Every structure is written in structure tokens, then in C-alpha cells.
XYZ file of C-alpha atoms in Angstrom:
427
model
C -29.913 9.808 -32.109
C -30.146 9.738 -28.320
C -26.828 10.149 -26.528
C -25.884 9.821 -22.861
C -23.548 12.400 -21.361
C -20.270 11.130 -19.971
C -20.713 12.586 -16.484
C -17.750 10.599 -15.139
C -15.314 12.308 -17.528
C -16.914 15.672 -16.772
C -16.496 15.114 -13.027
C -12.834 14.071 -13.430
C -12.036 17.139 -15.540
C -13.820 19.440 -13.085
C -11.961 17.983 -10.090
C -8.605 18.367 -11.829
C -9.256 21.866 -13.192
C -9.364 21.083 -16.929
C -11.393 22.972 -19.518
C -12.198 21.201 -22.796
C -9.383 23.065 -24.546
C -6.724 22.503 -21.876
C -7.648 18.825 -21.620
C -7.332 18.443 -25.394
C -3.866 20.028 -25.222
C -2.797 17.629 -22.440
C -4.019 14.609 -24.409
C -2.300 15.865 -27.575
C 1.005 16.171 -25.701
C 0.581 12.614 -24.420
C -0.121 11.342 -27.944
C 3.099 12.987 -29.126
C 5.077 11.396 -26.283
C 3.589 7.956 -26.922
C 3.303 7.891 -30.712
C 5.979 10.360 -31.809
C 3.480 12.517 -33.708
C 1.335 15.443 -32.577
C -2.250 14.760 -31.593
C -5.029 16.426 -33.565
C -7.630 16.911 -30.841
C -9.231 20.214 -29.903
C -11.867 21.452 -27.502
C -14.670 20.239 -29.743
C -13.249 16.706 -29.592
C -13.400 16.738 -25.805
C -16.881 18.241 -25.833
C -17.973 15.358 -28.059
C -16.608 12.918 -25.469
C -18.429 14.693 -22.654
C -21.683 14.922 -24.589
C -21.585 11.201 -25.369
C -21.402 11.708 -29.124
C -18.117 9.767 -29.072
C -18.349 6.867 -26.629
C -15.075 5.066 -27.473
C -12.119 7.211 -28.663
C -9.527 5.869 -31.068
C -6.755 3.685 -29.627
C -4.094 6.428 -29.664
C -6.399 8.786 -27.808
C -7.311 6.078 -25.282
C -3.662 5.411 -24.509
C -3.055 9.135 -24.139
C -6.084 9.498 -21.862
C -4.645 6.776 -19.637
C -1.287 8.570 -19.602
C -2.848 11.895 -18.588
C -5.348 10.628 -16.033
C -3.804 7.381 -14.801
C -7.159 5.652 -15.439
C -8.333 3.250 -18.152
C -10.904 4.567 -20.610
C -13.724 2.520 -19.094
C -13.072 4.090 -15.672
C -13.529 7.508 -17.308
C -17.028 6.573 -18.488
C -16.223 5.469 -22.035
C -17.999 2.367 -23.378
C -16.279 -0.121 -25.742
C -18.056 -0.622 -29.049
C -20.630 -3.367 -28.914
C -21.192 -3.064 -25.155
C -24.443 -1.448 -24.029
C -23.888 1.583 -21.787
C -24.990 1.312 -18.210
C -27.720 3.639 -17.019
C -25.957 6.800 -15.837
C -26.639 8.557 -12.605
C -28.440 11.872 -13.116
C -26.185 14.923 -13.222
C -25.496 16.350 -9.778
C -24.539 19.837 -8.745
C -23.285 19.062 -5.245
C -19.704 19.632 -4.179
C -17.340 16.620 -4.706
C -17.414 15.669 -1.005
C -21.205 15.699 -1.049
C -21.244 13.543 -4.180
C -18.992 10.994 -2.521
C -21.057 10.897 0.666
C -24.245 10.537 -1.386
C -22.747 7.627 -3.326
C -21.621 5.799 -0.200
C -24.982 6.435 1.411
C -26.869 5.142 -1.607
C -24.970 1.842 -1.560
C -25.535 1.465 2.173
C -29.231 2.296 1.789
C -29.612 -0.228 -1.026
C -27.979 -2.935 1.079
C -30.090 -2.095 4.124
C -33.326 -2.032 2.168
C -32.601 -5.343 0.474
C -31.732 -6.975 3.790
C -34.834 -5.702 5.633
C -36.874 -8.620 7.021
C -40.201 -9.029 5.300
C -39.101 -7.485 2.026
C -41.307 -8.638 -0.846
C -38.457 -10.384 -2.645
C -34.696 -10.507 -2.000
C -32.657 -8.296 -4.272
C -30.231 -9.947 -6.680
C -26.728 -8.521 -6.350
C -24.940 -8.589 -9.694
C -21.875 -7.381 -11.545
C -23.545 -4.000 -12.133
C -23.196 -3.415 -8.369
C -19.549 -4.451 -8.542
C -18.968 -2.170 -11.522
C -20.411 0.800 -9.623
C -17.939 0.119 -6.829
C -15.083 -0.224 -9.311
C -15.843 3.214 -10.736
C -15.638 4.677 -7.255
C -12.367 2.845 -6.677
C -10.914 4.464 -9.805
C -11.925 7.872 -8.424
C -10.314 7.069 -5.057
C -7.067 6.236 -6.883
C -7.220 9.521 -8.816
C -7.853 11.540 -5.629
C -4.949 9.806 -3.909
C -2.515 10.714 -6.692
C -3.700 14.310 -6.611
C -4.013 14.946 -2.869
C -2.076 12.178 -1.090
C -2.706 10.860 2.408
C -5.643 13.013 3.415
C -7.870 11.811 6.238
C -10.920 12.342 4.033
C -9.617 9.887 1.417
C -8.905 7.322 4.121
C -12.384 7.688 5.637
C -14.114 7.553 2.259
C -12.220 4.422 1.227
C -13.006 2.729 4.546
C -16.706 3.594 4.195
C -16.787 2.142 0.680
C -15.100 -1.027 1.952
C -17.907 -1.379 4.485
C -20.506 -0.688 1.788
C -19.039 -3.444 -0.405
C -19.214 -5.867 2.520
C -22.790 -4.875 3.320
C -23.804 -5.899 -0.190
C -22.744 -9.462 0.672
C -25.768 -9.675 2.968
C -28.111 -7.569 0.862
C -29.463 -10.302 -1.396
C -28.650 -13.304 -3.521
C -25.485 -13.388 -5.624
C -23.341 -15.809 -7.588
C -19.994 -16.947 -6.249
C -18.274 -14.818 -8.897
C -20.082 -11.718 -7.677
C -19.319 -12.502 -4.032
C -15.617 -12.935 -4.809
C -15.624 -9.611 -6.648
C -17.331 -7.899 -3.719
C -14.600 -9.171 -1.388
C -12.014 -7.934 -3.887
C -13.664 -4.497 -3.947
C -13.817 -4.354 -0.154
C -10.150 -5.360 0.087
C -9.193 -2.785 -2.553
C -10.976 0.041 -0.729
C -9.522 -1.031 2.620
C -6.026 -1.140 1.089
C -6.541 2.423 -0.189
C -7.555 3.482 3.325
C -4.387 1.772 4.565
C -2.240 3.584 1.985
C -3.792 6.975 2.764
C -3.010 6.405 6.446
C 0.595 5.415 5.626
C 1.002 8.447 3.380
C -0.437 10.678 6.103
C 1.899 9.173 8.737
C -1.031 7.716 10.720
C 0.770 4.445 11.198
C -1.287 2.890 14.016
C -4.467 3.361 12.001
C -2.706 2.015 8.907
C -1.916 -1.226 10.715
C -5.589 -1.664 11.663
C -6.614 -1.162 8.013
C -3.888 -3.587 6.969
C -5.182 -6.438 9.122
C -8.709 -6.087 7.777
C -7.492 -5.731 4.198
C -5.419 -8.914 4.493
C -8.428 -10.913 5.710
C -10.646 -9.578 2.923
C -8.002 -10.333 0.301
C -7.827 -13.956 1.446
C -11.594 -14.290 1.084
C -11.461 -12.756 -2.388
C -8.753 -15.070 -3.704
C -7.539 -12.203 -5.914
C -3.774 -12.341 -6.422
C -3.410 -8.716 -7.524
C -5.094 -7.276 -4.445
C -3.101 -9.624 -2.200
C 0.045 -8.267 -3.844
C -1.054 -4.675 -3.294
C -1.812 -5.189 0.394
C 1.341 -7.122 1.303
C 3.494 -4.756 -0.749
C 1.944 -1.810 1.100
C 2.612 -3.651 4.361
C 6.293 -3.764 3.445
C 6.219 -0.010 2.823
C 4.472 0.576 6.155
C 7.112 -1.368 8.082
C 9.888 0.422 6.177
C 8.475 3.797 7.209
C 8.246 2.853 10.887
C 11.808 1.501 11.005
C 11.152 -2.265 11.051
C 13.204 -3.540 8.078
C 12.987 -7.239 9.022
C 9.183 -7.057 8.991
C 9.321 -4.992 5.809
C 11.357 -7.681 4.036
C 9.020 -10.422 5.301
C 5.852 -8.624 4.166
C 7.295 -7.705 0.782
C 8.434 -11.300 0.304
C 4.825 -12.458 0.679
C 3.916 -10.162 -2.232
C 6.928 -11.206 -4.305
C 6.252 -14.922 -3.840
C 2.741 -14.786 -5.296
C 2.615 -16.592 -8.641
C 1.285 -13.360 -10.181
C 4.832 -11.945 -10.088
C 6.078 -14.825 -12.237
C 3.191 -14.521 -14.676
C 3.523 -10.738 -15.042
C 7.052 -9.245 -14.879
C 5.632 -5.787 -14.094
C 4.381 -7.029 -10.716
C 7.745 -8.719 -10.266
C 9.461 -5.415 -11.041
C 7.403 -3.510 -8.473
C 8.127 -6.114 -5.800
C 11.868 -5.901 -6.532
C 11.859 -2.082 -6.579
C 10.184 -1.952 -3.186
C 12.676 -4.563 -1.989
C 15.433 -2.218 -3.132
C 13.904 0.625 -1.113
C 13.916 -1.598 1.982
C 17.570 -2.533 1.371
C 18.340 1.192 1.253
C 16.603 1.811 4.566
C 18.522 -1.150 6.006
C 21.846 0.396 4.858
C 22.644 -2.419 2.404
C 24.130 -0.832 -0.752
C 24.864 -4.153 -2.464
C 21.331 -5.434 -1.953
C 19.949 -2.085 -3.113
C 21.857 -2.091 -6.395
C 21.029 -5.728 -7.089
C 17.317 -5.267 -6.448
C 17.025 -2.206 -8.692
C 19.009 -3.841 -11.495
C 16.619 -6.796 -11.334
C 13.580 -4.502 -11.144
C 14.722 -2.655 -14.257
C 15.270 -5.918 -16.104
C 11.832 -7.222 -15.133
C 10.192 -3.979 -16.272
C 11.858 -4.309 -19.670
C 10.282 -7.767 -20.062
C 6.744 -6.674 -19.128
C 4.170 -6.691 -21.931
C 2.344 -3.327 -21.979
C -0.671 -5.040 -23.537
C -1.313 -7.295 -20.517
C -4.435 -6.595 -18.467
C -3.665 -5.033 -15.072
C -5.886 -3.531 -12.359
C -6.491 0.204 -12.338
C -4.365 0.853 -9.242
C -1.349 -0.732 -10.948
C -1.552 1.041 -14.293
C -2.256 4.341 -12.530
C 1.139 4.542 -10.837
C 3.800 1.941 -11.617
C 6.097 2.898 -14.453
C 9.688 4.011 -14.970
C 9.086 7.178 -12.954
C 7.929 5.193 -9.913
C 10.904 2.832 -10.186
C 13.216 5.847 -10.152
C 11.264 7.340 -7.247
C 11.866 4.222 -5.167
C 15.541 4.238 -6.167
C 15.767 7.897 -5.120
C 14.377 7.003 -1.692
C 16.828 4.117 -1.317
C 19.974 5.996 -2.324
C 19.000 8.993 -0.227
C 18.726 6.683 2.797
C 22.140 5.206 1.939
C 23.739 8.654 1.760
C 24.658 8.169 -1.912
C 23.481 11.650 -2.845
C 24.779 11.906 -6.455
C 22.970 8.676 -7.382
C 19.873 9.869 -5.543
C 19.925 13.121 -7.516
C 20.313 11.193 -10.782
C 17.181 9.148 -10.068
C 15.289 12.250 -8.940
C 15.861 13.981 -12.276
C 14.874 10.817 -14.158
C 11.717 10.512 -12.109
C 10.663 14.134 -12.568
C 11.201 13.961 -16.333
C 8.964 10.881 -16.647
C 6.173 11.609 -14.145
C 2.705 11.630 -15.663
C 0.616 14.799 -15.149
C -1.798 13.227 -12.652
C 1.033 12.275 -10.239
C 0.829 15.530 -8.283
C 1.624 14.033 -4.880
C 4.580 12.083 -6.292
C 6.006 15.207 -7.924
C 5.973 17.042 -4.591
C 7.688 14.167 -2.782
C 10.325 13.726 -5.502
C 11.059 17.457 -5.654
C 11.517 17.576 -1.880
C 13.849 14.581 -1.935
C 15.844 16.164 -4.750
C 16.300 19.279 -2.601
C 17.642 17.106 0.235
C 20.102 15.379 -2.148
C 21.355 18.719 -3.491
C 21.767 20.214 -0.026
C 23.737 17.171 1.156
C 26.149 17.745 -1.752
C 26.895 21.291 -0.583
C 24.612 23.231 -2.934
C 22.280 25.235 -0.650
C 21.239 27.754 -3.310
C 20.226 25.067 -5.820
C 18.565 23.022 -3.086
C 16.530 26.002 -1.874
C 15.422 26.846 -5.407
C 14.319 23.225 -5.849
C 12.413 23.082 -2.557
C 10.587 26.288 -3.451
C 9.058 24.526 -6.465
C 6.870 22.373 -4.213
C 3.264 23.502 -4.521
C 1.821 25.217 -1.455
C -1.027 22.705 -1.132
C 1.368 19.759 -0.880
C 3.752 21.672 1.373
C 1.057 22.530 3.897
C -1.518 19.723 3.623
C 0.449 16.550 2.890
C 1.929 15.203 6.120
C 4.880 13.422 4.521
C 5.867 16.410 2.359
C 5.406 18.844 5.250
C 7.681 16.751 7.452
C 10.384 16.433 4.784
C 10.332 20.178 4.122
C 10.638 20.899 7.844
C 13.656 18.588 7.918
C 15.052 20.366 4.851
C 14.735 23.748 6.583
C 16.494 22.437 9.694
C 19.332 20.956 7.605
C 19.648 24.179 5.603
C 19.974 26.286 8.764
C 22.526 23.827 10.185
C 24.723 23.649 7.084
C 24.459 27.237 5.791
C 23.659 29.435 8.826
C 23.209 33.096 8.029
C 23.315 32.508 4.272
C 20.992 34.202 1.766
C 19.447 30.780 1.146
C 18.282 30.554 4.760
C 16.715 34.009 4.537
C 15.029 33.135 1.236
C 13.676 29.885 2.637
C 12.433 31.555 5.822
C 10.519 34.163 3.833
C 9.135 31.507 1.476
C 7.793 29.301 4.265
C 6.269 32.314 5.989
C 4.324 33.028 2.789
C 3.122 29.403 2.825
C 1.753 29.792 6.309
C -0.121 32.924 5.306
C -1.633 31.123 2.321
C -3.128 28.320 4.422
């Protein structure tokens, strides 16, 4: 029987450094966490997935795959039973950056060719074009959780937003397809916006935000509107404009989607709590997080949600936002409590989030007069995040300054100085 290799899964595993055996172990651990029993997969099981001999894993394995990767099974190249597989792209040997540039270029070339005057017949733009974009969006989300606010992620997402828009003029399409193309363009532009926020490129983030908001309105998609306005609230919180942050987050929270799906309501409330923390409002902070926790408990895990939502919002993210809020309030014991909860629940693909949470935990410990413990915690941050992620780099610089101010001449200062020097040599 002819089988089609799952090149998407292969590419994801390669990017994240998994062999067939190590990936099977990660999925087995996730099955045990989710189902309370050990998973029975091995390297041959994963090789069967990659070879296309198994196109739709069992439900327990699919849930575990989502837990490990932060992506739904279909975004990893699996095909539900009864649905014909799409024609795969031929295997490529280029580096990941080259693959991404080739993909963006191919979409742009398709749009340009279809829109060329005098073409024999206009091309029909269909849901297969949208689905190709959606697969790339899932990969953008995965790269963001691994690497954080890199300029390359921002530029790639912006280019894909433009490519999605170019398809609007590349041929005939139904209204459903056109709405989905606007949704894809808005989603990519919102990822560019988030990468710029995460990389502390705030002026650029605001430019992405304005375009993303316009695209979201044309799409009519409630979920992407929520994402963009919620990110806008985060942007304003980071640049010290709490009134604007509340106003933007309120736009997200007032969408009827938050009443239909309590998980969206929970995320809106949790981000509201983070803004209350930045605004030095302890009562508002506690109220918002209590309500966010309650809303999360009422959310149905079986409800359909977009890939960006299921990839990151869970109990760990709620605790991460609470950690940020209580750290801003100066309530360091409560901040430390949420940091430990977050770290214990973070999914394996949340590499950037783990670095940020670990750094914040170090700050909370230092503020409670524990420089040795704080230094040991800060030293757990991976060198790549410490040196290449703007937000983490800045927080670690602030940690070093606080450590030298509060424990001058201590062994912890010497240890930290030597550790950071080793980081610089590793870059």
C-alpha cells in the first residue's frame, strides 16, 4: 500500500532536537500525566508516524502529542480517518530558514502569476490555500514558544501576512475563503506584533497592531480579534500605559466569544489581573485572578479552539501572569508561590516561558533576602534565552544589578559574575 511520509512531523522533531526514541519517551510521559497510566510507545511507533504508516494516532496519543508540542494533530501532518490527505510538498534538505523563505516565496509567486494580466484563466483560490497558510501559522507559533521575540520570527510572520493578502487578488474565491484569508493575514500580523512585543521593539509592535486590527475587522473572526486586542493590552502594560492597557483588554473581554467559551474569558481576566498588578492595585489583582481561575474551571476541554490558544493558555500560563502581577505589587512570597506552580505545570514546548518564569522566580527570591537561592535559580536559565531573548536578557541584567546592590561582596555576586562571563564567551 502506498504511504505518504509525514514531513511536517519530521520537520518539527528535527527543529526541536527529538530522535524517534526521545520523542516516544516524551509522548509516553505526557500520556501518563494525562491518563494516569504509562504510555506504550517506542521509537518504532514514532517511525510509523513519520513514514505515514499510521496517519491518525489513537486519541490518548493525540492528546499527548498536543501536550508535548502545543499543536493539534492536524497541524503536525496527521490526517483524520476518512479525510483524503493533501498532496505533500517534496522532502527538502535546506536549512529551516531557507525552507521558510522558500515557502513564503512560493505563495507570493503563485499570487503574482495568477494575477498577471493576460493569464489564460484566473486561478481559483480555495481552502487548500488557506490550509497551507494555517500549517505555516502553526509552525510560527511553535517557533515563538521555543525562541521568543526574535526579529526573524517577526519578519517571517509579517511576510506571510502579506502573502495571505496577496492571495486575495490572485484569483477568484468564495466569500468563505476570502474571510479565512483575512483571518490568516490577521493571525500572522498578530504574531509579528507579539514577537516585537516580546523582543521589546515596541514602536514596531504598535505598527503591526494597527494593521492586525484592521485585518481582524475584515475577517469578522472573533478569536483573532480577541488575540489582537488582548496583545494590545499586554503591549500597553509593558510600556507603562495602564489606562490604555485596561481599555484594550476590555475590548477583548467584551467580545461575545468570552461568554460562549469560559477559557477565553479566563485569559482576558488573567491579563486584566496582570494589568492591575502593574497599576499597583492589589484588590483588583486578587479579584481578577480569582475570577480567571473560576472561569478556567468551567471551560470544556473538548471545545474547539484555534491553535494559538491551545498552544499556550493553561494553568501554567495563568500562574505565569499571576507571578508577573504579584512581582509588580511587591508581594514576593505570593509571586514565588505562583512561580513554582507555573514551572511544575509548564509543557515541554514552552521553552521561552520557562526562561521568563525562572528569571522572575530568581527576582522574587532575591527580594525576600535569599541571594544564594536566587543566584542558583537564575543560573538555571538556558544560555540561548539569557543571551538572545531581549526580555530575559534585560531581566537578568536587572537581577545582577539588584544582587550586587543587596549582597555586595558576597560569594553569590562572585558566582553570578563568573556565570555571566561564561555566557558571554558562549555567544
